[in-house]
PDB file of C-alpha atoms in Angstrom:
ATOM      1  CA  UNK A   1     101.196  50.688 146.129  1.00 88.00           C
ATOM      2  CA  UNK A   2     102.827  52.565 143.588  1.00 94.00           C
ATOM      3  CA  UNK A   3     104.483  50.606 140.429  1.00 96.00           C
ATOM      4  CA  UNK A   4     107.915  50.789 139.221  1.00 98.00           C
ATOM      5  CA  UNK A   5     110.241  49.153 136.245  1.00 98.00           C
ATOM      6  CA  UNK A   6     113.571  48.367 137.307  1.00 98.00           C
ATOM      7  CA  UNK A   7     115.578  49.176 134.110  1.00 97.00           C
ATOM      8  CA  UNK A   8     118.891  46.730 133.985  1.00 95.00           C
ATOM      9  CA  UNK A   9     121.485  49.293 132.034  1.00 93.00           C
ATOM     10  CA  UNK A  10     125.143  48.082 130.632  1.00 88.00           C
ATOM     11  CA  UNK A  11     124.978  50.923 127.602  1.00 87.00           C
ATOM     12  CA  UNK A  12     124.994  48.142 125.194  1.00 83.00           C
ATOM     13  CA  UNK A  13     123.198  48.224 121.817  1.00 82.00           C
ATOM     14  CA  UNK A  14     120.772  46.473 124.041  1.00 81.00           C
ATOM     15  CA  UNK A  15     120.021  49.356 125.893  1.00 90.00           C
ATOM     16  CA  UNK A  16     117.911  51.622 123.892  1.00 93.00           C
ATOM     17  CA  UNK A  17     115.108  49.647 123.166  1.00 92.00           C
ATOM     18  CA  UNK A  18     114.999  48.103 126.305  1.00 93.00           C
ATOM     19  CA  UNK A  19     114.318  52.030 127.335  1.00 96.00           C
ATOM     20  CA  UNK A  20     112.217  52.608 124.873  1.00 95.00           C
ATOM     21  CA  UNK A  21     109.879  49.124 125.541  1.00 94.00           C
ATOM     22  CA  UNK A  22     109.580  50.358 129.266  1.00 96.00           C
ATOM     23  CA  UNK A  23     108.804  53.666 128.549  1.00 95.00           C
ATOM     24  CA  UNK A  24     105.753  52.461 126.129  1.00 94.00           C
ATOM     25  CA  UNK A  25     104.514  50.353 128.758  1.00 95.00           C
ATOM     26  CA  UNK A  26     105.619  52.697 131.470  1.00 94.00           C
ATOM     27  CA  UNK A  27     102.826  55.600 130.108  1.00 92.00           C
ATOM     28  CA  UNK A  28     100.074  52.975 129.853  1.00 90.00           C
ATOM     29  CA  UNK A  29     100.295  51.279 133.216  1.00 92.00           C
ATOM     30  CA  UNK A  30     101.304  55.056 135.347  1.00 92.00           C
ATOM     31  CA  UNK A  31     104.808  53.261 136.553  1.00 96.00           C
ATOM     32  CA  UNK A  32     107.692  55.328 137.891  1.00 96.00           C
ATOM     33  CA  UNK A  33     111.497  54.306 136.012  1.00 98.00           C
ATOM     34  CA  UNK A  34     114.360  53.556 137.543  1.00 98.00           C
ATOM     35  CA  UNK A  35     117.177  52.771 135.605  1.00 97.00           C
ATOM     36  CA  UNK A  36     120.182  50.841 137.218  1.00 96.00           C
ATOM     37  CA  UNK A  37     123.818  49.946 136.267  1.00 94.00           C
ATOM     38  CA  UNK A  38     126.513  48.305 137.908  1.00 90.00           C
ATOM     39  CA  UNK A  39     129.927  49.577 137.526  1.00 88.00           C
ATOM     40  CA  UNK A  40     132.952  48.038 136.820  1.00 81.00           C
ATOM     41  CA  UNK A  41     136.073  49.512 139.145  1.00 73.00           C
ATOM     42  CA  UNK A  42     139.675  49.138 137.477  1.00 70.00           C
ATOM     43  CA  UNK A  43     142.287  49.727 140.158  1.00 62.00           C
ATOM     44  CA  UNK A  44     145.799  48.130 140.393  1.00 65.00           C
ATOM     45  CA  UNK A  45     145.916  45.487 143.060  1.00 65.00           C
ATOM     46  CA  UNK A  46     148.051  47.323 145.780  1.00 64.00           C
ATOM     47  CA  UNK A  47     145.540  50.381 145.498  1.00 70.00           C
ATOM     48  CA  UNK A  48     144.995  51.576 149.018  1.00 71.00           C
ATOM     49  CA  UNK A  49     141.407  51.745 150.405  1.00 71.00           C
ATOM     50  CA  UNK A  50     141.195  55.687 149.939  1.00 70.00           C
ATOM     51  CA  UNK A  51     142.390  55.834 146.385  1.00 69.00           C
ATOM     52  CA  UNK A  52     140.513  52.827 145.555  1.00 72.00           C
ATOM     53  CA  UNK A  53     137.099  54.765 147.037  1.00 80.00           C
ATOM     54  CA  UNK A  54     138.099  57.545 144.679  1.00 80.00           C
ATOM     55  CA  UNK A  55     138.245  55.299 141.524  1.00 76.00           C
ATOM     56  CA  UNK A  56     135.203  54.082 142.182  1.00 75.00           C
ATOM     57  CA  UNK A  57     133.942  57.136 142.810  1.00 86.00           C
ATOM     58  CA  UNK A  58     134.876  58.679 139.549  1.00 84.00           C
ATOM     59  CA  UNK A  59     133.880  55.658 137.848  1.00 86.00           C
ATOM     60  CA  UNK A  60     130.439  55.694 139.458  1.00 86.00           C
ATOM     61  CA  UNK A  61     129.766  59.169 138.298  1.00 88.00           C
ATOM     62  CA  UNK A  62     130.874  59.080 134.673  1.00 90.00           C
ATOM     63  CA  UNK A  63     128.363  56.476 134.334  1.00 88.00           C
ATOM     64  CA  UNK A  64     125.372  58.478 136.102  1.00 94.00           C
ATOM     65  CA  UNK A  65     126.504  61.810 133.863  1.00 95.00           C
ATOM     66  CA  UNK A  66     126.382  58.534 130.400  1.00 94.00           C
ATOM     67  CA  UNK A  67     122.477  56.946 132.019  1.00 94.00           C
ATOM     68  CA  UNK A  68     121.334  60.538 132.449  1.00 95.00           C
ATOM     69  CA  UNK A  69     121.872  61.170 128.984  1.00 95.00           C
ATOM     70  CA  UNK A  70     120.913  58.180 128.060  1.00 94.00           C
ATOM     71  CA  UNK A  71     117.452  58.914 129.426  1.00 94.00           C
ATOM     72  CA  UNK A  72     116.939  62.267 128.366  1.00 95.00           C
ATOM     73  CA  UNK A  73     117.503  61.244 124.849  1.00 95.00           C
ATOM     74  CA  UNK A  74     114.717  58.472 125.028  1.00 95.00           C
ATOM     75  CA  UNK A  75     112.697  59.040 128.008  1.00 95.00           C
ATOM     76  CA  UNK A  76     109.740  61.868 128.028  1.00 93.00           C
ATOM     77  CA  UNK A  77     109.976  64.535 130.491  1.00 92.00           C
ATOM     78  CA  UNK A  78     106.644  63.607 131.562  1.00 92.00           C
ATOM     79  CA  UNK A  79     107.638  60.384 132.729  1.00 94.00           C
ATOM     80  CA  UNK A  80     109.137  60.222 136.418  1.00 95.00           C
ATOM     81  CA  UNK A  81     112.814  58.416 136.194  1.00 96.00           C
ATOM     82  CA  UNK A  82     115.487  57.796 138.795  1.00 97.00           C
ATOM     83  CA  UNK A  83     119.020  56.503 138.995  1.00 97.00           C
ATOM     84  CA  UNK A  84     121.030  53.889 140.675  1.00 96.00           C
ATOM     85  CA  UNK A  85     124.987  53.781 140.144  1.00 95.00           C
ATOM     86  CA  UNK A  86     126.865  51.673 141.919  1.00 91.00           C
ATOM     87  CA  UNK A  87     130.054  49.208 141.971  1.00 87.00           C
ATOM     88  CA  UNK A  88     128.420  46.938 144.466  1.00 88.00           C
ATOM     89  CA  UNK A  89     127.267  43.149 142.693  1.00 89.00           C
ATOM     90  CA  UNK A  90     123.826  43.521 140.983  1.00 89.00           C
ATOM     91  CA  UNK A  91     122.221  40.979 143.532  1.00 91.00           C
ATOM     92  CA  UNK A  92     123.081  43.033 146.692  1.00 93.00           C
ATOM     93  CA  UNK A  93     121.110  46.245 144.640  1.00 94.00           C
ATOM     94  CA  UNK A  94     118.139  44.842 143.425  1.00 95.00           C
ATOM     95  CA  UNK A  95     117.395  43.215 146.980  1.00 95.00           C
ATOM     96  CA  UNK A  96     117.852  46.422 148.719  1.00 95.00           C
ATOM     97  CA  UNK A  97     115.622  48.244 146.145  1.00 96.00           C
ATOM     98  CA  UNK A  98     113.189  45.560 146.114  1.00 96.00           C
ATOM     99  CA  UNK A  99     112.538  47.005 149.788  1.00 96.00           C
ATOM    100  CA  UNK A 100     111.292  49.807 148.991  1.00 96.00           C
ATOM    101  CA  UNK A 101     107.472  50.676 148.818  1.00 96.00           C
ATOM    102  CA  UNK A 102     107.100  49.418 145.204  1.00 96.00           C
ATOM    103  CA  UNK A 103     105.562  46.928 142.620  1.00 96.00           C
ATOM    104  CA  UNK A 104     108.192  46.226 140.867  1.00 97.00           C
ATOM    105  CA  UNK A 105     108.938  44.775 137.416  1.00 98.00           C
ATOM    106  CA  UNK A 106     112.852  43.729 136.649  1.00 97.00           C
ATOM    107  CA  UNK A 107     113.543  44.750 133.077  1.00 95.00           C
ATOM    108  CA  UNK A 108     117.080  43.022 131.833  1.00 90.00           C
ATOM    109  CA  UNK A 109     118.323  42.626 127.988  1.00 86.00           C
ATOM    110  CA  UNK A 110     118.602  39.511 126.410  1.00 78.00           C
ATOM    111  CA  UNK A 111     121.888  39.327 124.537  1.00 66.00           C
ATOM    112  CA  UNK A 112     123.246  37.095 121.938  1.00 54.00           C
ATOM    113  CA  UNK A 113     124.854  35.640 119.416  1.00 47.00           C
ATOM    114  CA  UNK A 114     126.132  32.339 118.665  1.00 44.00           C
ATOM    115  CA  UNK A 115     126.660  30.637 122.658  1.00 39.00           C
ATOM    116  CA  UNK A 116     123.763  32.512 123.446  1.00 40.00           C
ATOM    117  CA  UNK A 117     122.211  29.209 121.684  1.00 43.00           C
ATOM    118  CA  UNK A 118     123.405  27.184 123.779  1.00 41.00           C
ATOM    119  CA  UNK A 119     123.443  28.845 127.618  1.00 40.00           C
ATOM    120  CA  UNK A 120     120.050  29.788 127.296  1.00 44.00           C
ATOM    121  CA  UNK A 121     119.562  33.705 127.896  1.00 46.00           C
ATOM    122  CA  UNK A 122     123.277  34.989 128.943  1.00 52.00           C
ATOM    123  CA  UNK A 123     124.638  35.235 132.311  1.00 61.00           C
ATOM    124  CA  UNK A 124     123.434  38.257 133.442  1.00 74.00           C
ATOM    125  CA  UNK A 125     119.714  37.456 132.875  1.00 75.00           C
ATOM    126  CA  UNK A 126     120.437  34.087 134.486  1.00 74.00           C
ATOM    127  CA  UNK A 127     121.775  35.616 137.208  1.00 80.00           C
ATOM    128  CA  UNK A 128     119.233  38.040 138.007  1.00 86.00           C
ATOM    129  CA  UNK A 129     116.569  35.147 137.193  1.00 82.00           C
ATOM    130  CA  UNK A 130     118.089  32.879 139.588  1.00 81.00           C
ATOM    131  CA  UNK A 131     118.907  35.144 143.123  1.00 86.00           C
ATOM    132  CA  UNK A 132     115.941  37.556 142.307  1.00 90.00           C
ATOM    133  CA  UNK A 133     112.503  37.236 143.715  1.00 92.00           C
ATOM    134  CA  UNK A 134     110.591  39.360 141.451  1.00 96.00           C
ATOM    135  CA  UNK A 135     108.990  39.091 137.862  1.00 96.00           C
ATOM    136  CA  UNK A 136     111.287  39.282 135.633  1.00 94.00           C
ATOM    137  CA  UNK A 137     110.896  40.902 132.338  1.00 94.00           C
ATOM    138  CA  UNK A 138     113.539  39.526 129.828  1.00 88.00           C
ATOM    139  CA  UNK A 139     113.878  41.610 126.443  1.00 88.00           C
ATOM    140  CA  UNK A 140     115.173  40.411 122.893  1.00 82.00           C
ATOM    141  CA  UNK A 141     117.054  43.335 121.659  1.00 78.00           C
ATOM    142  CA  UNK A 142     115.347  43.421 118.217  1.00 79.00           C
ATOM    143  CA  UNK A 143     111.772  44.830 119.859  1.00 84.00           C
ATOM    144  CA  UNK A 144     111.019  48.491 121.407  1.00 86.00           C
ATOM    145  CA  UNK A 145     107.432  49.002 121.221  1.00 88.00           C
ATOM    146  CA  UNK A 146     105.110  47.011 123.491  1.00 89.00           C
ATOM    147  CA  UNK A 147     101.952  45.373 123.039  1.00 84.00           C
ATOM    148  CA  UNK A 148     100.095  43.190 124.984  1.00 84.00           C
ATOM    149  CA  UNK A 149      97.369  41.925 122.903  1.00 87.00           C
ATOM    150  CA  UNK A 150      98.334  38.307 123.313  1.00 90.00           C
ATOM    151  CA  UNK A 151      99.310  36.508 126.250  1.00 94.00           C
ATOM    152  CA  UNK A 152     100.442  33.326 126.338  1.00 92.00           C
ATOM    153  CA  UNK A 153     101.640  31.400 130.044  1.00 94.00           C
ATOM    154  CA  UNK A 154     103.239  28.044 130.109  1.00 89.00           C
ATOM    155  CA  UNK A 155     101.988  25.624 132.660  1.00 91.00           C
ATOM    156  CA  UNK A 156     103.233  22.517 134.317  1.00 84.00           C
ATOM    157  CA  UNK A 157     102.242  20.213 137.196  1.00 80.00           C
ATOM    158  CA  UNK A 158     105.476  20.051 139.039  1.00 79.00           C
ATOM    159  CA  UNK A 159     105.959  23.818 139.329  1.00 81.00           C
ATOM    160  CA  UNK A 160     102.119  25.242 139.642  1.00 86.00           C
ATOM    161  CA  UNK A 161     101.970  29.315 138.931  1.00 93.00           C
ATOM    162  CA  UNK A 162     102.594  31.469 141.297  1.00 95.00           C
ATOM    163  CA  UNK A 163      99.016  32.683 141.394  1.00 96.00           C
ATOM    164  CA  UNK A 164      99.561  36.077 143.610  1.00 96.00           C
ATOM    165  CA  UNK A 165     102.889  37.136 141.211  1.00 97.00           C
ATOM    166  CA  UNK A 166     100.653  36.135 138.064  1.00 97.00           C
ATOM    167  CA  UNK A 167      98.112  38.611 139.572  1.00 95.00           C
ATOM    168  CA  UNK A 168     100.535  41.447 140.187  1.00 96.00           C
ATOM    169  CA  UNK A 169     101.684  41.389 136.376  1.00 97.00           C
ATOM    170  CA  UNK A 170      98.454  41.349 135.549  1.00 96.00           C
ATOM    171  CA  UNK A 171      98.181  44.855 137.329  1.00 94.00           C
ATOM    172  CA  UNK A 172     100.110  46.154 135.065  1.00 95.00           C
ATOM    173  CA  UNK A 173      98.362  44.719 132.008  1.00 93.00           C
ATOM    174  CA  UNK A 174      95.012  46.637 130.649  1.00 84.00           C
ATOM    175  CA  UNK A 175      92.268  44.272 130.154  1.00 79.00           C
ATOM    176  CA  UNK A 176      90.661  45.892 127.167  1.00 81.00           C
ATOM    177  CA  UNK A 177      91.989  43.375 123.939  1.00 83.00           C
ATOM    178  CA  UNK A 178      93.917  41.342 125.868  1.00 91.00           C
ATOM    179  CA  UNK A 179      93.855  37.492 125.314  1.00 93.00           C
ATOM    180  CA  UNK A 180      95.505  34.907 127.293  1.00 95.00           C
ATOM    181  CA  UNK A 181      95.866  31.394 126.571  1.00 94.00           C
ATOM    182  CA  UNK A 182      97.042  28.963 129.305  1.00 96.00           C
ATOM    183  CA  UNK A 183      99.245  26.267 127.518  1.00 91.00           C
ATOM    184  CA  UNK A 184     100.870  22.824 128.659  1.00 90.00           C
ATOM    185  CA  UNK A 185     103.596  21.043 126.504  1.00 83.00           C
ATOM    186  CA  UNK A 186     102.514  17.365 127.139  1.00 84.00           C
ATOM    187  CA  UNK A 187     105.218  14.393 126.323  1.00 79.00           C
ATOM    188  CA  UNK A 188     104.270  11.787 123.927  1.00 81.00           C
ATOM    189  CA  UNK A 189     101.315   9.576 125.346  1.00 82.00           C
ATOM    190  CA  UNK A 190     100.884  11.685 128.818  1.00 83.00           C
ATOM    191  CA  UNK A 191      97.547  11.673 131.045  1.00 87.00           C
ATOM    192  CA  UNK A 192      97.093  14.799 130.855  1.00 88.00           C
ATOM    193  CA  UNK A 193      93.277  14.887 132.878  1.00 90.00           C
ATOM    194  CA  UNK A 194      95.026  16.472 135.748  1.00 91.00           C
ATOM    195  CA  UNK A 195      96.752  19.709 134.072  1.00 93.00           C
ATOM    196  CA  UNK A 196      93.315  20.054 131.920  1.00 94.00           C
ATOM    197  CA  UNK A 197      91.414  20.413 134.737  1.00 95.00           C
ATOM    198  CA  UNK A 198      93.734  22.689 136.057  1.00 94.00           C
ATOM    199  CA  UNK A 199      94.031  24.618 132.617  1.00 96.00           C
ATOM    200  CA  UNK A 200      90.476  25.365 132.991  1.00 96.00           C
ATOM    201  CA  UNK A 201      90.596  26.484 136.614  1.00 96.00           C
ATOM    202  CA  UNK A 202      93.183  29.360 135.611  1.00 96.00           C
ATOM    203  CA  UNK A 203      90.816  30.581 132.933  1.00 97.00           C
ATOM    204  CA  UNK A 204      87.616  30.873 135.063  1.00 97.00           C
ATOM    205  CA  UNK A 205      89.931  32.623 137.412  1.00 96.00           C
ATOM    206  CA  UNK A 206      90.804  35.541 135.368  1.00 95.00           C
ATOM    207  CA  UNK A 207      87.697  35.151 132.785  1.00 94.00           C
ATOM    208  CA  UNK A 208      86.439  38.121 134.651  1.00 91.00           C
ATOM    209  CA  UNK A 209      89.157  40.267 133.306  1.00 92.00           C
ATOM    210  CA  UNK A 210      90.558  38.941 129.995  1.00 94.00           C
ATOM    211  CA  UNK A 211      89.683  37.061 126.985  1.00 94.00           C
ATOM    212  CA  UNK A 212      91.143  33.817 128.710  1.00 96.00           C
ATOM    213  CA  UNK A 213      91.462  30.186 126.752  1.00 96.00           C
ATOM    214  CA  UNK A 214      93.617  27.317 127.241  1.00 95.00           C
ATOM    215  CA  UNK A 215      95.264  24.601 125.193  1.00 91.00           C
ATOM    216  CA  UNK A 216      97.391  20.955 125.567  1.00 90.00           C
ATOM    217  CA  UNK A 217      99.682  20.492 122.673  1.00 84.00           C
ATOM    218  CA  UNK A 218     100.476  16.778 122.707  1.00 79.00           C
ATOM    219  CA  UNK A 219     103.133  14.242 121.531  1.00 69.00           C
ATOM    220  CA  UNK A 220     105.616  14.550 119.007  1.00 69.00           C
ATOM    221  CA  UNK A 221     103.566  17.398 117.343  1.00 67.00           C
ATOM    222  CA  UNK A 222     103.865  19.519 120.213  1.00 64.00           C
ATOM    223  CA  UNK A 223     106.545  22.030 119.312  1.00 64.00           C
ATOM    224  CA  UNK A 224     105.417  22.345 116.072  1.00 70.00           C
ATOM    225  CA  UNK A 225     101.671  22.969 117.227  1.00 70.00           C
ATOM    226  CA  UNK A 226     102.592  25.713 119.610  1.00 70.00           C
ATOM    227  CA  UNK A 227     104.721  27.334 116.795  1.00 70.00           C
ATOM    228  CA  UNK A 228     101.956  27.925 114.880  1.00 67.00           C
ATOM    229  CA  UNK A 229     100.043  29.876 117.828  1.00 69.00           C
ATOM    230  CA  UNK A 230     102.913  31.770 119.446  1.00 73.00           C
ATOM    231  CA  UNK A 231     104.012  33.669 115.672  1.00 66.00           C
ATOM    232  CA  UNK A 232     107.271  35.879 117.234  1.00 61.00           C
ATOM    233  CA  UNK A 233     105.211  38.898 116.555  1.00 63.00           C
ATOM    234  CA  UNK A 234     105.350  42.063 118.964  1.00 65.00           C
ATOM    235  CA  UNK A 235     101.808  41.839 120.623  1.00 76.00           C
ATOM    236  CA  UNK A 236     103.287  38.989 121.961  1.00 86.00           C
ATOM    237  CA  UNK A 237     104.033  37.805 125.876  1.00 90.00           C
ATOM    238  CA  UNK A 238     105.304  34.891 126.862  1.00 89.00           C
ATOM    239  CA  UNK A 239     105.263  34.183 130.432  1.00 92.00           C
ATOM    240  CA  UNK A 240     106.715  31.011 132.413  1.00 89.00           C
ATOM    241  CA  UNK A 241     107.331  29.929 135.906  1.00 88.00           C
ATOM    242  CA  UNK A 242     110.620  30.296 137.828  1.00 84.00           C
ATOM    243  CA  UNK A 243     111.916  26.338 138.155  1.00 77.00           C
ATOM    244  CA  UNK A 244     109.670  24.744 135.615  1.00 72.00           C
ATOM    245  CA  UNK A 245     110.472  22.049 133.035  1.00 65.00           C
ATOM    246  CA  UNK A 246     110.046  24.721 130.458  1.00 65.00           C
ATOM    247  CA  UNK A 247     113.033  26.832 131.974  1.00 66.00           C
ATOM    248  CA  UNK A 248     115.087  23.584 132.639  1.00 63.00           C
ATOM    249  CA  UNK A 249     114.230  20.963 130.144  1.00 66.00           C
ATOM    250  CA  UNK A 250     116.925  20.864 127.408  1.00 60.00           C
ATOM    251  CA  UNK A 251     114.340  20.451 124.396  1.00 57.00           C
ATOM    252  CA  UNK A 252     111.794  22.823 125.625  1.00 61.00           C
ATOM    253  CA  UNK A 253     114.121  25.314 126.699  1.00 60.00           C
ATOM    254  CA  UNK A 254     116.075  25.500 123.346  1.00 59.00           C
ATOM    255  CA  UNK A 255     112.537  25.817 121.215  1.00 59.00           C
ATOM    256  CA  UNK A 256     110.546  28.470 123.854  1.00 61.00           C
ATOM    257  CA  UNK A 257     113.927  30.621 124.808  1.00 60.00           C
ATOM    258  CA  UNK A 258     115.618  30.423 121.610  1.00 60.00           C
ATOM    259  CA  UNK A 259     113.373  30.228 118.510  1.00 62.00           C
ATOM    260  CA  UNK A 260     110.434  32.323 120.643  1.00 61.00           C
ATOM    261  CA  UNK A 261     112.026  34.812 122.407  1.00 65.00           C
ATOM    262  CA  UNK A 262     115.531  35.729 121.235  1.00 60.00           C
ATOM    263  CA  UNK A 263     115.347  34.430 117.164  1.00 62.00           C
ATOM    264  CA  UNK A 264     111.667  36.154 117.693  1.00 63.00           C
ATOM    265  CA  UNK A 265     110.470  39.085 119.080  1.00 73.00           C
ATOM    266  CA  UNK A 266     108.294  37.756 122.167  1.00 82.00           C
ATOM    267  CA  UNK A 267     109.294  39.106 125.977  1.00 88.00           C
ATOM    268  CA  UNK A 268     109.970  36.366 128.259  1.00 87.00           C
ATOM    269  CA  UNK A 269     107.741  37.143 131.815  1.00 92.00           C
ATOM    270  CA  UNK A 270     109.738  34.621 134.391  1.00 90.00           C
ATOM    271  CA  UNK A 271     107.516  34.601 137.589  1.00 93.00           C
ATOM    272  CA  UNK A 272     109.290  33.930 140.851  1.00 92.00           C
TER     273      UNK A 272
END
């Protein structure tokens, strides 16, 4: 099946490297592009349904005519690139496009400054994050080149990984110099036989095509033990499960999200 990025455009200061991040991946893995904004229609209340059409109509193509641009200032020729425009809600587009023929990854920006702290990634990527059953591929909006020399996936007990969405990232990953360490945050004085067992069963899984190892960082050291493994540098990917404690877990989520991805430079891979 062929492989695509969905590209999540607003034509925010955001945008650009979140272009130009896909586009480095994009020639490496063979992926089509497909970039995709929702418009926003301003029409006076008692605006008939015709002139209302027309509008959004107008509206719609100003911002094609501003994303074509857009990508023929950052995107190579060689590189095959679509467009979706539309005023309909960003849910209802993404699950009709998800129906197409396609492996696809969901590229959105991560935004943010100051309440960003506090409400995790912003709206938007919560959104898609939450009605979207796809890999997602969250973006700080400092980083524009990718790399994919270390990979580092959260684990927990409660949520296991989706092993068959794990493996279709993966298929868009080259194996040469790649590294991935399976991790578990453990809370102060947990068993923590099960998960290691576990830990050890993901790495003979894919020992066959990466460098894999695993760790358990334990107690009241545990934040700062990961911090010294996962450094916010570029060839950095950090990838976590759709409804686990690290996405939901006040403490976690304000160390991993916060200090890791958005006050660092490491993409956030949320599997479904």
């Amino acid at each position: 099946m062929k492989k695509r990025f969905i590209i999540l455009i607003d034509f925010s200061e955001y945008s650009g490297n979140l272009i130009r991040y896909a586009c480095d991946w994009g020639r490496q893995a063979n992926v089509e592009l497909l970039l995709v904004h929702q418009t926003i229609v301003l029409a006076p209340a008692l605006t008939d349904k015709d002139s209302r059409q027309q509008i959004a109509q107008h509206t719609n193509d100003e911002a094609l005519y501003e994303l074509k641009t857009l990508a023929k200032a950052l995107i190579p020729p060689t590189m095959q690139v679509s467009f979706s425009v539309s005023e309909s809600h960003l849910e209802f587009t993404l699950s009709k496009l998800l129906e197409e023929p396609f492996d696809n990854l969901i590229f959105v920006g991560i935004k943010g400054t100051g309440l960003l702290k506090k409400i995790f990634l912003g709206s938007v990527a919560l959104e898609v994050i939450d009605s979207t059953k796809n890999i997602i591929v969250a973006m700080p909006k400092g980083i524009a080149t990718y790399s994919h020399k270390k990979i580092f996936v959260a684990v927990t007990e409660k949520y296991p990984l989706n092993l068959l969405a794990l493996n279709k990232f993966f298929n868009f990953i080259a194996s040469e110099n790649t590294s991935i360490t399976f991790f578990y945050l453990a809370k102060p004085k947990e068993k923590t036989k099960n998960i290691e067992k576990y830990l050890i069963d993901l790495t003979v899984l894919f020992a066959g095509r990466f460098n894999t190892n695993f760790a358990i960082y334990e107690g009241s050291t545990a934040l700062a033990d990961i911090r010294k493994v996962i450094n916010n540098k570029i060839d950095e990917i950090l990838i976590v499960q759709k409804g686990s404690r690290l996405l939901t877990d006040q403490l976690f989520r304000k160390f991993l999200i916060n200090e890791l991805v958005y006050e660092g430079q490491t993409p956030l891979i949320v599997l479904p």
